Coordinates of N, CA and C in Angstrom, one line a residue:
X137 N 20.6 -60.9 -28.3 CA 19.9 -62.2 -28.1 C 18.5 -62.1 -28.6
X138 N 17.9 -63.2 -28.9 CA 16.6 -63.3 -29.4 C 15.6 -63.8 -28.3
X139 N 14.3 -63.7 -28.6 CA 13.3 -64.1 -27.7 C 13.1 -65.6 -27.6
X140 N 13.9 -66.4 -28.2 CA 13.8 -67.8 -28.1 C 15.1 -68.5 -28.4
X141 N 15.2 -69.7 -28.1 CA 16.4 -70.5 -28.4 C 15.9 -71.4 -29.6
X142 N 16.3 -71.2 -30.8 CA 15.8 -72.0 -31.9 C 15.9 -73.5 -31.8
X143 N 16.9 -73.9 -31.0 CA 17.1 -75.4 -30.8 C 16.0 -75.9 -29.8
X144 N 15.4 -75.0 -29.0 CA 14.5 -75.5 -28.0 C 13.1 -75.7 -28.6
X145 N 12.8 -75.1 -29.7 CA 11.4 -75.2 -30.2 C 11.5 -76.1 -31.5
X146 N 12.0 -77.3 -31.4 CA 12.2 -78.1 -32.6 C 11.2 -79.3 -32.6
X147 N 10.8 -79.8 -31.4 CA 10.0 -80.9 -31.4 C 8.6 -80.6 -31.9
X148 N 8.1 -81.4 -32.8 CA 6.7 -81.1 -33.3 C 5.7 -81.8 -32.4
X149 N 4.6 -81.1 -32.1 CA 3.5 -81.7 -31.4 C 2.9 -82.8 -32.3
X150 N 2.5 -83.9 -31.7 CA 1.9 -84.9 -32.5 C 0.6 -85.4 -31.8
X151 N 0.6 -85.5 -30.5 CA -0.6 -86.1 -29.9 C -1.8 -85.2 -29.9
X152 N -2.9 -85.6 -30.5 CA -4.1 -84.8 -30.4 C -4.2 -83.8 -31.5
X153 N -3.3 -83.7 -32.4 CA -3.3 -82.7 -33.5 C -3.4 -83.4 -34.9
X154 N -4.1 -82.8 -35.8 CA -4.2 -83.3 -37.1 C -2.9 -82.9 -37.9
X155 N -2.7 -83.5 -39.0 CA -1.5 -83.0 -39.8 C -1.6 -81.6 -40.2
X156 N -2.8 -81.1 -40.5 CA -3.0 -79.7 -40.9 C -2.7 -78.8 -39.7
X157 N -3.2 -79.2 -38.5 CA -2.9 -78.4 -37.3 C -1.4 -78.4 -37.0
X158 N -0.7 -79.5 -37.1 CA 0.7 -79.5 -36.9 C 1.4 -78.6 -37.9
X159 N 1.0 -78.6 -39.1 CA 1.6 -77.7 -40.1 C 1.4 -76.3 -39.8
X160 N 0.2 -75.9 -39.3 CA -0.1 -74.6 -38.9 C 0.8 -74.1 -37.7
X161 N 0.9 -75.0 -36.7 CA 1.8 -74.7 -35.5 C 3.2 -74.5 -36.0
X162 N 3.7 -75.4 -36.9 CA 5.1 -75.2 -37.4 C 5.3 -73.9 -38.1
X163 N 4.3 -73.5 -38.9 CA 4.4 -72.3 -39.7 C 4.4 -71.1 -38.7
X164 N 3.5 -71.2 -37.7 CA 3.4 -70.1 -36.7 C 4.8 -69.9 -36.0
X165 N 5.4 -71.0 -35.6 CA 6.6 -71.0 -34.9 C 7.7 -70.4 -35.8
X166 N 7.7 -70.7 -37.1 CA 8.7 -70.1 -38.0 C 8.5 -68.6 -38.2
X167 N 7.3 -68.2 -38.3 CA 7.0 -66.8 -38.4 C 7.4 -66.0 -37.1
X168 N 7.1 -66.6 -36.0 CA 7.5 -66.0 -34.7 C 9.0 -65.9 -34.6
X169 N 9.7 -67.0 -34.9 CA 11.2 -67.0 -34.9 C 11.8 -65.9 -35.7
X170 N 11.3 -65.7 -36.9 CA 11.8 -64.6 -37.8 C 11.5 -63.2 -37.2
X171 N 10.3 -63.1 -36.6 CA 9.9 -61.8 -36.1 C 10.6 -61.3 -34.8
X172 N 10.9 -62.2 -33.9 CA 11.4 -61.9 -32.6 C 12.9 -61.7 -32.6
X173 N 13.6 -62.0 -33.6 CA 15.0 -61.9 -33.6 C 15.5 -60.5 -33.2
X174 N 14.8 -59.4 -33.6 CA 15.4 -58.1 -33.4 C 14.5 -57.2 -32.5
X175 N 13.7 -57.9 -31.7 CA 12.8 -57.1 -30.9 C 13.0 -57.4 -29.4
X176 N 12.3 -56.7 -28.6 CA 12.3 -56.9 -27.1 C 11.2 -57.8 -26.7
X177 N 11.4 -58.4 -25.6 CA 10.4 -59.4 -25.1 C 9.1 -58.7 -24.7
X178 N 9.2 -57.4 -24.3 CA 8.0 -56.7 -23.8 C 7.4 -55.8 -24.8
X179 N 7.7 -56.0 -26.1 CA 7.2 -55.1 -27.1 C 5.7 -55.1 -27.2
X180 N 5.1 -56.2 -27.1 CA 3.6 -56.3 -27.0 C 3.2 -57.5 -26.2
X181 N 2.0 -57.4 -25.6 CA 1.4 -58.5 -24.8 C 1.1 -59.6 -25.8
X182 N 0.6 -59.3 -26.9 CA 0.2 -60.4 -27.9 C 1.4 -61.2 -28.3
X183 N 2.5 -60.5 -28.6 CA 3.7 -61.2 -29.1 C 4.2 -62.1 -28.0
X184 N 4.2 -61.6 -26.8 CA 4.7 -62.4 -25.6 C 3.9 -63.6 -25.4
X185 N 2.5 -63.4 -25.3 CA 1.7 -64.5 -25.0 C 1.6 -65.5 -26.2
X186 N 1.7 -65.0 -27.4 CA 1.8 -66.0 -28.5 C 3.0 -66.8 -28.4
X187 N 4.2 -66.2 -28.1 CA 5.4 -67.0 -27.9 C 5.2 -68.0 -26.8
X188 N 4.7 -67.6 -25.7 CA 4.6 -68.5 -24.6 C 3.6 -69.6 -24.9
X189 N 2.5 -69.3 -25.6 CA 1.5 -70.3 -25.9 C 2.1 -71.3 -26.9
X190 N 2.8 -70.8 -27.9 CA 3.4 -71.7 -28.9 C 4.5 -72.7 -28.3
X191 N 5.2 -72.2 -27.3 CA 6.2 -73.0 -26.7 C 5.6 -74.0 -25.7
X192 N 4.4 -73.7 -25.3 CA 3.7 -74.6 -24.3 C 2.7 -75.5 -24.8
X193 N 2.3 -75.3 -26.1 CA 1.1 -76.0 -26.6 C 1.2 -77.5 -26.5
X194 N 2.4 -78.1 -26.6 CA 2.5 -79.6 -26.6 C 2.7 -80.2 -25.2
X195 N 2.7 -79.3 -24.2 CA 3.0 -79.8 -22.9 C 1.7 -80.4 -22.2
X196 N 1.9 -81.6 -21.7 CA 0.8 -82.3 -21.0 C 0.9 -82.2 -19.5
X197 N 2.1 -81.6 -19.0 CA 2.3 -81.4 -17.6 C 2.7 -79.9 -17.4
X198 N 2.6 -79.5 -16.2 CA 3.0 -78.1 -15.9 C 4.5 -77.9 -16.1
X199 N 4.9 -76.8 -16.7 CA 6.3 -76.5 -17.0 C 6.5 -75.1 -16.5
X200 N 7.4 -74.8 -15.6 CA 7.7 -73.5 -15.1 C 9.0 -73.0 -15.9
X201 N 8.8 -71.8 -16.5 CA 9.9 -71.3 -17.3 C 10.2 -69.8 -16.8
X202 N 11.4 -69.4 -17.0 CA 11.7 -68.0 -16.7 C 12.4 -67.4 -18.0
X203 N 11.9 -66.3 -18.4 CA 12.5 -65.5 -19.5 C 13.5 -64.6 -18.8
X204 N 14.8 -64.7 -19.0 CA 15.8 -63.9 -18.4 C 16.2 -62.8 -19.4
X205 N 16.0 -61.5 -18.9 CA 16.2 -60.4 -19.8 C 17.3 -59.5 -19.4
X206 N 17.9 -58.8 -20.4 CA 18.9 -57.8 -20.1 C 18.3 -56.4 -19.8
X207 N 19.1 -55.4 -19.7 CA 18.6 -54.0 -19.3 C 17.6 -53.5 -20.3
X208 N 17.7 -53.9 -21.6 CA 16.8 -53.4 -22.7 C 15.7 -54.4 -22.9
X209 N 15.5 -55.3 -22.0 CA 14.4 -56.3 -22.0 C 14.5 -57.2 -23.2
X210 N 15.7 -57.4 -23.7 CA 16.0 -58.4 -24.7 C 16.3 -59.7 -24.0
X211 N 15.8 -60.8 -24.6 CA 16.0 -62.1 -24.0 C 17.4 -62.6 -24.0
X212 N 17.9 -62.9 -22.8 CA 19.2 -63.6 -22.7 C 19.0 -65.1 -22.9
X213 N 17.9 -65.6 -22.2 CA 17.6 -67.0 -22.3 C 16.2 -67.3 -21.8
X214 N 15.6 -68.3 -22.4 CA 14.3 -68.8 -22.0 C 14.7 -70.1 -21.3
X215 N 14.6 -70.2 -20.0 CA 15.1 -71.4 -19.3 C 13.9 -72.1 -18.6
X216 N 13.8 -73.4 -18.9 CA 12.8 -74.3 -18.3 C 13.5 -74.6 -16.9
X217 N 12.8 -74.2 -15.9 CA 13.3 -74.4 -14.5 C 12.8 -75.7 -13.9
X218 N 11.6 -76.1 -14.3 CA 11.1 -77.4 -13.7 C 9.9 -77.9 -14.5
X219 N 9.8 -79.2 -14.5 CA 8.7 -79.9 -15.1 C 7.9 -80.6 -14.0
X220 N 6.6 -80.6 -14.0 CA 5.9 -81.2 -12.9 C 4.9 -82.3 -13.4
X221 N 3.7 -82.2 -12.8 CA 2.6 -83.1 -13.1 C 1.5 -82.4 -13.8
X222 N 0.4 -83.0 -13.9 CA -0.7 -82.3 -14.6 C -1.3 -81.1 -13.8
X223 N -1.0 -81.0 -12.5 CA -1.6 -79.9 -11.7 C -0.6 -79.3 -10.7
X224 N 0.7 -79.5 -10.9 CA 1.7 -79.0 -10.0 C 3.1 -79.0 -10.6
X225 N 3.9 -78.0 -10.3 CA 5.3 -78.0 -10.7 C 6.1 -77.5 -9.6
X226 N 7.1 -78.2 -9.1 CA 7.9 -77.7 -8.0 C 8.9 -76.6 -8.5
X227 N 9.0 -75.5 -7.8 CA 9.8 -74.4 -8.2 C 10.6 -74.0 -6.9
X228 N 11.9 -73.7 -7.1 CA 12.7 -73.3 -6.0 C 13.2 -71.8 -6.2
X229 N 12.8 -71.0 -5.3 CA 13.2 -69.6 -5.4 C 14.7 -69.4 -5.7
X230 N 15.5 -70.2 -4.9 CA 17.0 -70.1 -5.1 C 17.4 -70.4 -6.5
X231 N 16.8 -71.4 -7.2 CA 17.1 -71.7 -8.6 C 16.8 -70.6 -9.5
X232 N 15.6 -70.0 -9.3 CA 15.3 -68.8 -10.2 C 16.3 -67.7 -10.0
X233 N 16.6 -67.4 -8.8 CA 17.5 -66.3 -8.5 C 18.9 -66.7 -9.0
X234 N 19.3 -67.9 -8.8 CA 20.7 -68.3 -9.3 C 20.8 -68.1 -10.9
X235 N 19.7 -68.5 -11.6 CA 19.7 -68.4 -13.0 C 19.9 -66.9 -13.4
X236 N 19.1 -66.1 -12.8 CA 19.2 -64.6 -13.1 C 20.6 -64.1 -12.8
X237 N 21.2 -64.4 -11.7 CA 22.5 -63.9 -11.3 C 23.6 -64.4 -12.2
X238 N 23.6 -65.7 -12.5 CA 24.6 -66.3 -13.3 C 24.6 -65.7 -14.7
X239 N 23.5 -65.3 -15.3 CA 23.4 -64.8 -16.6 C 23.3 -63.2 -16.6
X240 N 23.5 -62.6 -15.4 CA 23.5 -61.2 -15.3 C 22.2 -60.6 -15.8
X241 N 21.1 -61.2 -15.6 CA 19.8 -60.7 -16.0 C 19.4 -59.5 -15.1
X242 N 18.8 -58.5 -15.7 CA 18.3 -57.4 -15.0 C 16.8 -57.5 -14.7
X243 N 16.2 -58.4 -15.4 CA 14.7 -58.6 -15.2 C 14.3 -60.0 -15.6
X244 N 13.2 -60.4 -15.1 CA 12.7 -61.8 -15.5 C 11.2 -61.7 -15.8
X245 N 10.7 -62.6 -16.5 CA 9.3 -62.9 -16.7 C 9.1 -64.4 -16.4
X246 N 8.3 -64.7 -15.4 CA 8.0 -66.1 -15.1 C 6.8 -66.5 -15.9
X247 N 6.7 -67.8 -16.2 CA 5.6 -68.3 -16.9 C 5.4 -69.8 -16.6
X248 N 4.2 -70.2 -16.5 CA 4.0 -71.7 -16.5 C 2.6 -71.9 -17.1
X249 N 2.4 -73.1 -17.5 CA 1.2 -73.5 -18.2 C 0.3 -74.3 -17.2
X250 N -1.0 -74.2 -17.5 CA -2.0 -75.1 -16.8 C -2.6 -76.0 -17.9
X251 N -2.2 -77.3 -17.9 CA -2.7 -78.2 -18.9 C -4.2 -78.3 -18.8
X252 N -4.8 -78.0 -17.7 CA -6.3 -78.1 -17.6 C -7.0 -77.1 -18.5
X253 N -6.3 -76.1 -18.9 CA -6.9 -75.0 -19.7 C -7.3 -73.8 -19.0
X254 N -7.4 -73.9 -17.7 CA -7.8 -72.7 -16.9 C -6.6 -72.0 -16.4
X255 N -6.4 -70.7 -16.9 CA -5.1 -70.0 -16.5 C -5.2 -69.3 -15.1
X256 N -6.3 -69.5 -14.4 CA -6.4 -68.8 -13.1 C -5.4 -69.4 -12.1
X257 N -4.6 -68.5 -11.4 CA -3.6 -68.9 -10.5 C -4.2 -69.6 -9.2
X258 N -3.5 -70.5 -8.7 CA -3.8 -71.1 -7.4 C -3.2 -70.3 -6.3
X259 N -3.6 -70.5 -5.1 CA -3.0 -69.8 -4.0 C -1.5 -70.1 -3.9
X260 N -1.1 -71.3 -4.3 CA 0.3 -71.7 -4.3 C 1.1 -70.9 -5.4
X261 N 0.5 -70.7 -6.5 CA 1.1 -69.8 -7.6 C 1.3 -68.4 -7.1
X262 N 0.3 -67.9 -6.4 CA 0.4 -66.5 -5.9 C 1.5 -66.4 -4.8
X263 N 1.5 -67.4 -3.9 CA 2.5 -67.4 -2.8 C 3.9 -67.5 -3.4
X264 N 4.1 -68.4 -4.3 CA 5.4 -68.5 -5.0 C 5.9 -67.3 -5.7
X265 N 5.0 -66.7 -6.4 CA 5.3 -65.4 -7.1 C 5.8 -64.3 -6.1
X266 N 5.1 -64.2 -5.0 CA 5.4 -63.2 -4.0 C 6.8 -63.5 -3.4
X267 N 7.1 -64.7 -3.2 CA 8.4 -65.1 -2.6 C 9.5 -64.7 -3.6
X268 N 9.3 -65.1 -4.9 CA 10.3 -64.8 -5.9 C 10.5 -63.3 -6.1
X269 N 9.4 -62.5 -6.1 CA 9.5 -61.1 -6.2 C 10.3 -60.5 -5.1
X270 N 10.0 -60.9 -3.8 CA 10.7 -60.4 -2.7 C 12.2 -60.7 -2.8
X271 N 12.6 -62.0 -3.2 CA 14.0 -62.3 -3.3 C 14.7 -61.5 -4.4
X272 N 14.0 -61.3 -5.5 CA 14.5 -60.5 -6.6 C 14.7 -59.1 -6.3
X273 N 13.8 -58.5 -5.5 CA 14.0 -57.1 -5.0 C 15.3 -56.9 -4.3
X274 N 15.6 -57.9 -3.4 CA 16.9 -57.8 -2.6 C 18.1 -57.7 -3.6
X275 N 18.0 -58.5 -4.7 CA 19.1 -58.5 -5.6 C 19.0 -57.5 -6.8
X276 N 18.0 -56.6 -6.7 CA 17.7 -55.6 -7.7 C 17.4 -56.1 -9.1
X277 N 16.7 -57.2 -9.1 CA 16.2 -57.8 -10.3 C 14.8 -57.5 -10.5
X278 N 14.3 -57.0 -11.6 CA 12.9 -56.6 -11.8 C 12.2 -57.9 -12.2
X279 N 11.0 -58.1 -11.6 CA 10.1 -59.1 -12.0 C 8.9 -58.4 -12.8
X280 N 8.9 -58.6 -14.1 CA 7.9 -57.9 -14.9 C 6.5 -58.6 -14.7
X281 N 6.5 -59.9 -14.7 CA 5.2 -60.6 -14.6 C 5.4 -62.1 -14.3
X282 N 4.3 -62.7 -13.9 CA 4.2 -64.1 -13.9 C 2.9 -64.4 -14.7
X283 N 3.1 -65.1 -15.8 CA 2.0 -65.3 -16.8 C 1.7 -66.8 -16.8
X284 N 0.4 -67.1 -16.7 CA 0.0 -68.5 -16.7 C -0.8 -68.7 -18.0
X285 N -0.4 -69.7 -18.7 CA -1.0 -69.9 -20.0 C -1.9 -71.1 -19.9
X286 N -3.1 -71.0 -20.4 CA -4.1 -72.1 -20.5 C -4.5 -72.3 -21.9
X287 N -5.2 -73.3 -22.2 CA -5.7 -73.6 -23.5 C -7.1 -74.1 -23.4
X288 N -7.8 -73.8 -24.4 CA -9.2 -74.2 -24.5 C -9.5 -74.1 -26.0
X289 N -10.7 -73.6 -26.3 CA -10.9 -73.4 -27.7 C -10.0 -72.3 -28.3
X290 N -9.6 -71.4 -27.4 CA -8.7 -70.3 -27.8 C -7.6 -70.3 -26.7
X291 N -6.4 -69.9 -27.2 CA -5.3 -69.7 -26.2 C -5.7 -68.6 -25.3
X292 N -5.4 -68.7 -24.0 CA -5.6 -67.6 -23.1 C -4.5 -67.5 -22.1
X293 N -4.2 -66.3 -21.6 CA -3.1 -66.1 -20.6 C -3.6 -65.2 -19.5
X294 N -3.1 -65.5 -18.3 CA -3.4 -64.7 -17.2 C -2.2 -64.0 -16.7
X295 N -2.2 -62.7 -16.6 CA -1.1 -61.8 -16.1 C -1.3 -61.6 -14.6
X296 N -0.4 -62.1 -13.8 CA -0.5 -61.8 -12.3 C -0.2 -60.3 -12.1
X297 N 0.6 -59.7 -12.9 CA 0.9 -58.2 -12.7 C -0.4 -57.5 -12.9
X298 N -1.1 -57.7 -14.0 CA -2.4 -57.0 -14.4 C -3.4 -57.2 -13.3
X299 N -3.4 -58.4 -12.7 CA -4.4 -58.7 -11.6 C -4.0 -58.2 -10.2
X300 N -2.8 -57.6 -10.1 CA -2.3 -57.0 -8.8 C -1.9 -58.1 -7.8
X301 N -1.4 -59.2 -8.3 CA -1.1 -60.3 -7.5 C 0.4 -60.5 -7.3
X302 N 1.2 -59.5 -7.7 CA 2.7 -59.7 -7.6 C 3.2 -59.5 -6.2
X303 N 2.5 -58.7 -5.4 CA 3.0 -58.5 -4.0 C 4.1 -57.5 -3.9
X304 N 4.3 -56.7 -4.9 CA 5.4 -55.7 -4.8 C 4.8 -54.3 -4.8

């Protein structure tokens, strides 16, 4: 499997972007699609965050996604679990776990965006992450990270794993 679903990344961003910027985003998506076909999701932090940023750049609301991975950390599916508002997205631990179990995923990477541009996690983000990590531990599913993508002048991402906020 690949690191993306090519049918999922087809809508072109239009609001707030010039034609030149839209062309650049489309070209970047095409390059990324070609590159990730034969690689693992965890090959590099840059590749992972570029993928997450490109798939989130057009979102005006928070979107919670889970990358479901096999034993070799290849993507089984990139699943949008929930769409929310500008500052909140409802997520159910049982739905995350169900998706992993149904697809026989060995590991997951959680991701959501902050349309405000600030990728710092809220206390609710930290609490949810710890609940999902605990539930996944029981089912022997590895949680590699919860990444929050923000945008500003430059794309930026916050790794809850790197910050020691995973609770495992």
